[in-house]
Amino acid sequence: MARISVKVDGIAYEDDVEPRLLLVHYLRDRLGKTGTPIGCDTTNCGACTVLLDGRSVKSCSVLAVQADGCDVTTIEGVSSNGEWHPVQKAFHEEHALQCGYCTPGMILASIDLLKDDPDPSEDAVRQGLEGNLCRCTGYCNIVRAVRRAAQEMRVTTP
Amino acid sequence: MTEQLDAGAVAQQIREHDALDAPGGGSEVGRARRRKEDARLVTGRTQWTDNIQLPGMLHVAFLRSPMAHARITRVDTSAARTRRGVVGVFSGQDFAGEQGSLPCAWPVTADTVIPEHPPMAVTTVRYVGEAVACVVAVDRYAAADALEAIEIDYEPLEPVLDMTEALAEGGPKVHEAGNESFTWKFAGGDIEAAFHEAPVVIDRTYVQQRLIPSAMEPRAVVAQTDGDHFTLHSSTQIPHVLRVMLALTTGIPEHKLRVIAPDVGGGFGSKLQVTAEEVLCLLITRRLGKPVKWTESRSEGNMTVHHGRDQLQNIRVAADADGRIRGVQVKLLADMGAYLMLVTPGVPLLGAFMYNGVYKMDAYDFTCTGVFTNKMPTDAYRGAGRPEATYAIERLMDELAVEIGVDPMEIRRRNWIQHSEFPYTTICGLTYDSGNYEAATDRALALFGYDKLRAEQSDRRERHDPVQLGIGISTYTEMCGLAPSRVLGSLSYGAGGWEHADVRVLPTGKVEVVTGTSPHGQGHETAWSQIVADSLGVPFEDVAVLHGDTATSHKGMDTYGSRSLVVGGIAVVHACDKVKEKARQVAAHLMEASPDDVEFSEGRFRVRGTGTSQTIQEIALATFAAHNLPDGFEPRLDASATFDPENFSFPHGTHLCAVEVDTETGATAIRSYVAVDDVGNVINPLIVEGQVHGGIAQGIAQALFEEAVYDSDGNLLTTTMADYLVPSAADLPNFTTDRTETPATTNPLGVKGVGEAGTIASTPAVVNAIVDALRPHGVHDVRMPCTPERVWRTLRTGGGEPA
């Protein structure tokens, strides 16, 4: 067992974990952070994407021990003061989700994408999200949502 | 022929129009309401089955056969039992007396061979991935760890992997009874006369590759019991059908079994199933008395979630010299895999009535043979039978156009049912109630800029540009809204196709709708709320939709086959009508008027010719109080309706695809994609557009990317998402979508269904475009998926034989 200290969605945790425990299992099974789903076992689908110290990672390919000392943001920590993040709002407005299983990962990957490129072209969004798979939407509305959120965020954070 | 419109500007106009909030109320139906479902989905408050944690819950992991075909000669679970955290280890022998056989509800002929299908193999394994043992342990890691300690010896048998070889005499057999499950025939008109001395006969064979549905949420099951009653949570599309089937399979009485489909992350047909894991988790919880959970990994799922398609299609057309179709003959081999699952043999039958497409003809002849192989069973996958049929006829229409020497759109116009001819009874005996192929096509051509792209194609051909341009057309229709019960009965299906709804008006005037449909991404909570808001005149926000739990929604036929709105939505309408009729009685009584003089509109009952009125909410409260009701009136406004459609519905549309093909590398790139669909009246244009987008993406995926590949020993090579290429955003273009609206005449909403349309339409549009680009190189077919390698090889072998 290894001792880890990790902050998840603003709350500090200390836990003993098996060195092989995946971060996503730590989040889901130990902390009850079930907002982060698992879609594959080969790091292809991105459903489990979270922010690790602000950068998007696939939490199925990070060990819990690697998150020691880190700050993790899941979909459950994206809203602030009950207000949805602009990316959450845009996904709702543009109907960028159907079954919603890929949505938490898609939103967190989009937040990271918009950090690097606050005004992405359609192509930049498509390339930037290629590590996150969606089976329902055909991606058109996801692309629209990310660009809408970008516009919103540029207006609100000059 | 066409005008060039700015597709982007048009799409924007449509969106702005759709986004309009009707000022001062007005009709909810037709509005682009944002979905009620989204709040929990975008914030991570969803309840997926795998989220469920129960006190004392145990975790199940399955050991799966590494052999495609083998006899189990020895099983030793003793070492596994000693591993940390292990509570139980079971093999097929342990369940042999109680596990029954997984059901097939669709024996398509009287002599269909339906082999025993034990949920866990006992003596013989027949595909790689078949469950052979399981570990039950205190956590998922411990369960997975102990699998390696189970010892099983196999005596290999020769696998059957090719349908044509399977039917040859003297080869290995999947089952003792042989490799043919059934042969089903259907005919209309005189096919011999149609082909006799026909000026044009074209004969093609197309391969519908095997597909893996790949819903994003892997399957998961949680089973629990109090010793008498059982509750099963499952990531399923069919909680109601599942309850009946599990009761019949396990012997747990139906009234002591509750099935819940909580939030379900997509299905596409793959969760229209009664699975081995669902049965086994129930048996394990019965045996151990503890709640158990099983969640599959993606690799496990690719092997063991039922696959789709996998048909070999021989299609012949006879035509006059001007291209008018005389007859179509289809001979199909359909790969069942190793067993018949819930509707495995019925899938090709759903296509049997669709090979005529939108076209008129004098004769039609269809034969399908279901073949066993040592592979994962096939079953419903988005479109189920209809994509295969549409692909074959739409590919063949292009071949016919080349043979006759006319534009592929012209050959379609010469053969399709004219708008003025509806309702039209097809050669298959179906009555298409309404449609307007001309309108949808004209709209699509304008959005696409067809003439301009043809001109560019000519230019590239003349210049011998290494990057050629192809244009693909698909003018499709489909039969959906499954289904009239009597028709299902005539096709030997084991159940009906009706749907049920309850509408309950609560004391405060809020409304609960209980639907027998079981959404898993389709937005029923939103769409049903729109329908009820209009019907009862209550605010959209005041309607809640309950579904997916057999304890609250006791009756239903669930969600598949684009049926939910067309069948389930109509049940909701009928239930609302009954509620209004009850409320009218109360309103008339309270306002001291004759019920005949009471009118209802926008949520208010008015006495004709007076200013007296009562809202439906006031009537609800008065009914709850029950102080002053008509004599003998039962104090409730609640009503139920079960609706059985009399006909299928027939959405249609025109999809156009332009593909650039690099003749030096074989790479393809979709340059533009236009879809104009006619799904009848639309409840929520945002949801309809989303369904079309997703459907197109899945159809394109079949055309370009996806194939489940088995090696010569029967091992699945595409077990991961690194090998089985579900397309990402970077692999797909933007789609231009629009609609025409020709209302269905067979239901009060005028709706036709939209869940499968995009998938049915898009695959042939894409492949037609690729073949069109390569015609000057002598290519008349490229086998799907049209990967760069396959396109490149086809170019070099010159022709179109399956590579």
PDB file of N, CA and C in Angstrom, chain B residues 59-92:
ATOM      1  N   HIS B  59     -18.208  -8.673  -6.485  1.00  0.00           N
ATOM      2  CA  HIS B  59     -17.915  -8.368  -7.883  1.00  0.00           C
ATOM      3  C   HIS B  59     -17.638  -9.652  -8.649  1.00  0.00           C
ATOM      4  N   VAL B  60     -18.166  -9.692  -9.864  1.00  0.00           N
ATOM      5  CA  VAL B  60     -18.054 -10.892 -10.691  1.00  0.00           C
ATOM      6  C   VAL B  60     -17.097 -10.614 -11.847  1.00  0.00           C
ATOM      7  N   ALA B  61     -16.227 -11.584 -12.106  1.00  0.00           N
ATOM      8  CA  ALA B  61     -15.394 -11.525 -13.320  1.00  0.00           C
ATOM      9  C   ALA B  61     -15.525 -12.864 -14.038  1.00  0.00           C
ATOM     10  N   PHE B  62     -15.622 -12.816 -15.354  1.00  0.00           N
ATOM     11  CA  PHE B  62     -15.818 -14.038 -16.136  1.00  0.00           C
ATOM     12  C   PHE B  62     -14.529 -14.482 -16.810  1.00  0.00           C
ATOM     13  N   LEU B  63     -14.295 -15.777 -16.765  1.00  0.00           N
ATOM     14  CA  LEU B  63     -13.231 -16.370 -17.577  1.00  0.00           C
ATOM     15  C   LEU B  63     -13.869 -16.750 -18.910  1.00  0.00           C
ATOM     16  N   ARG B  64     -13.180 -16.427 -19.984  1.00  0.00           N
ATOM     17  CA  ARG B  64     -13.793 -16.588 -21.302  1.00  0.00           C
ATOM     18  C   ARG B  64     -12.962 -17.514 -22.177  1.00  0.00           C
ATOM     19  N   SER B  65     -13.658 -18.207 -23.037  1.00  0.00           N
ATOM     20  CA  SER B  65     -12.985 -19.203 -23.864  1.00  0.00           C
ATOM     21  C   SER B  65     -11.954 -18.562 -24.789  1.00  0.00           C
ATOM     22  N   PRO B  66     -10.720 -19.114 -24.786  1.00  0.00           N
ATOM     23  CA  PRO B  66      -9.727 -18.662 -25.762  1.00  0.00           C
ATOM     24  C   PRO B  66      -9.824 -19.441 -27.073  1.00  0.00           C
ATOM     25  N   MET B  67     -10.732 -20.404 -27.131  1.00  0.00           N
ATOM     26  CA  MET B  67     -10.874 -21.264 -28.311  1.00  0.00           C
ATOM     27  C   MET B  67     -12.186 -20.958 -29.015  1.00  0.00           C
ATOM     28  N   ALA B  68     -12.158 -20.989 -30.356  1.00  0.00           N
ATOM     29  CA  ALA B  68     -13.374 -20.748 -31.120  1.00  0.00           C
ATOM     30  C   ALA B  68     -14.306 -21.952 -31.074  1.00  0.00           C
ATOM     31  N   HIS B  69     -13.696 -23.150 -30.978  1.00  0.00           N
ATOM     32  CA  HIS B  69     -14.503 -24.352 -31.002  1.00  0.00           C
ATOM     33  C   HIS B  69     -13.714 -25.443 -30.276  1.00  0.00           C
ATOM     34  N   ALA B  70     -14.225 -25.916 -29.177  1.00  0.00           N
ATOM     35  CA  ALA B  70     -13.470 -26.915 -28.410  1.00  0.00           C
ATOM     36  C   ALA B  70     -14.385 -27.610 -27.428  1.00  0.00           C
ATOM     37  N   ARG B  71     -13.953 -28.806 -27.016  1.00  0.00           N
ATOM     38  CA  ARG B  71     -14.626 -29.514 -25.952  1.00  0.00           C
ATOM     39  C   ARG B  71     -13.905 -29.199 -24.643  1.00  0.00           C
ATOM     40  N   ILE B  72     -14.682 -28.955 -23.601  1.00  0.00           N
ATOM     41  CA  ILE B  72     -14.086 -28.719 -22.287  1.00  0.00           C
ATOM     42  C   ILE B  72     -13.841 -30.090 -21.657  1.00  0.00           C
ATOM     43  N   THR B  73     -12.592 -30.412 -21.379  1.00  0.00           N
ATOM     44  CA  THR B  73     -12.292 -31.752 -20.870  1.00  0.00           C
ATOM     45  C   THR B  73     -11.987 -31.763 -19.377  1.00  0.00           C
ATOM     46  N   ARG B  74     -11.587 -30.626 -18.824  1.00  0.00           N
ATOM     47  CA  ARG B  74     -11.286 -30.600 -17.382  1.00  0.00           C
ATOM     48  C   ARG B  74     -11.408 -29.176 -16.872  1.00  0.00           C
ATOM     49  N   VAL B  75     -12.003 -29.041 -15.702  1.00  0.00           N
ATOM     50  CA  VAL B  75     -12.113 -27.730 -15.062  1.00  0.00           C
ATOM     51  C   VAL B  75     -11.652 -27.901 -13.618  1.00  0.00           C
ATOM     52  N   ASP B  76     -10.721 -27.059 -13.186  1.00  0.00           N
ATOM     53  CA  ASP B  76     -10.261 -27.098 -11.795  1.00  0.00           C
ATOM     54  C   ASP B  76     -10.268 -25.672 -11.238  1.00  0.00           C
ATOM     55  N   THR B  77     -11.184 -25.440 -10.309  1.00  0.00           N
ATOM     56  CA  THR B  77     -11.309 -24.093  -9.751  1.00  0.00           C
ATOM     57  C   THR B  77     -10.728 -24.014  -8.336  1.00  0.00           C
ATOM     58  N   SER B  78     -10.101 -25.104  -7.881  1.00  0.00           N
ATOM     59  CA  SER B  78      -9.697 -25.163  -6.459  1.00  0.00           C
ATOM     60  C   SER B  78      -8.666 -24.085  -6.104  1.00  0.00           C
ATOM     61  N   ALA B  79      -7.698 -23.865  -6.966  1.00  0.00           N
ATOM     62  CA  ALA B  79      -6.661 -22.870  -6.646  1.00  0.00           C
ATOM     63  C   ALA B  79      -7.261 -21.466  -6.582  1.00  0.00           C
ATOM     64  N   ALA B  80      -8.182 -21.202  -7.479  1.00  0.00           N
ATOM     65  CA  ALA B  80      -8.784 -19.866  -7.517  1.00  0.00           C
ATOM     66  C   ALA B  80      -9.560 -19.581  -6.232  1.00  0.00           C
ATOM     67  N   ARG B  81     -10.135 -20.641  -5.673  1.00  0.00           N
ATOM     68  CA  ARG B  81     -10.940 -20.438  -4.459  1.00  0.00           C
ATOM     69  C   ARG B  81     -10.103 -19.965  -3.276  1.00  0.00           C
ATOM     70  N   THR B  82      -8.806 -20.222  -3.316  1.00  0.00           N
ATOM     71  CA  THR B  82      -7.949 -19.852  -2.177  1.00  0.00           C
ATOM     72  C   THR B  82      -7.389 -18.437  -2.312  1.00  0.00           C
ATOM     73  N   ARG B  83      -7.654 -17.809  -3.411  1.00  0.00           N
ATOM     74  CA  ARG B  83      -7.089 -16.472  -3.609  1.00  0.00           C
ATOM     75  C   ARG B  83      -7.730 -15.429  -2.688  1.00  0.00           C
ATOM     76  N   ARG B  84      -6.981 -14.359  -2.450  1.00  0.00           N
ATOM     77  CA  ARG B  84      -7.463 -13.285  -1.576  1.00  0.00           C
ATOM     78  C   ARG B  84      -8.816 -12.742  -2.036  1.00  0.00           C
ATOM     79  N   GLY B  85      -9.721 -12.647  -1.109  1.00  0.00           N
ATOM     80  CA  GLY B  85     -10.986 -11.973  -1.371  1.00  0.00           C
ATOM     81  C   GLY B  85     -11.989 -12.764  -2.173  1.00  0.00           C
ATOM     82  N   VAL B  86     -11.659 -14.008  -2.529  1.00  0.00           N
ATOM     83  CA  VAL B  86     -12.565 -14.787  -3.377  1.00  0.00           C
ATOM     84  C   VAL B  86     -13.669 -15.423  -2.540  1.00  0.00           C
ATOM     85  N   VAL B  87     -14.891 -15.219  -2.944  1.00  0.00           N
ATOM     86  CA  VAL B  87     -16.051 -15.755  -2.222  1.00  0.00           C
ATOM     87  C   VAL B  87     -16.592 -16.999  -2.917  1.00  0.00           C
ATOM     88  N   GLY B  88     -16.496 -17.038  -4.228  1.00  0.00           N
ATOM     89  CA  GLY B  88     -16.992 -18.199  -4.956  1.00  0.00           C
ATOM     90  C   GLY B  88     -16.370 -18.286  -6.336  1.00  0.00           C
ATOM     91  N   VAL B  89     -16.215 -19.528  -6.804  1.00  0.00           N
ATOM     92  CA  VAL B  89     -15.756 -19.750  -8.177  1.00  0.00           C
ATOM     93  C   VAL B  89     -16.686 -20.777  -8.798  1.00  0.00           C
ATOM     94  N   PHE B  90     -17.223 -20.467  -9.954  1.00  0.00           N
ATOM     95  CA  PHE B  90     -18.196 -21.359 -10.569  1.00  0.00           C
ATOM     96  C   PHE B  90     -17.840 -21.622 -12.028  1.00  0.00           C
ATOM     97  N   SER B  91     -18.113 -22.836 -12.450  1.00  0.00           N
ATOM     98  CA  SER B  91     -17.974 -23.162 -13.871  1.00  0.00           C
ATOM     99  C   SER B  91     -19.351 -23.539 -14.405  1.00  0.00           C
ATOM    100  N   GLY B  92     -19.418 -23.819 -15.696  1.00  0.00           N
ATOM    101  CA  GLY B  92     -20.701 -24.146 -16.302  1.00  0.00           C
ATOM    102  C   GLY B  92     -21.378 -25.328 -15.625  1.00  0.00           C
TER     103      GLY B  92
END
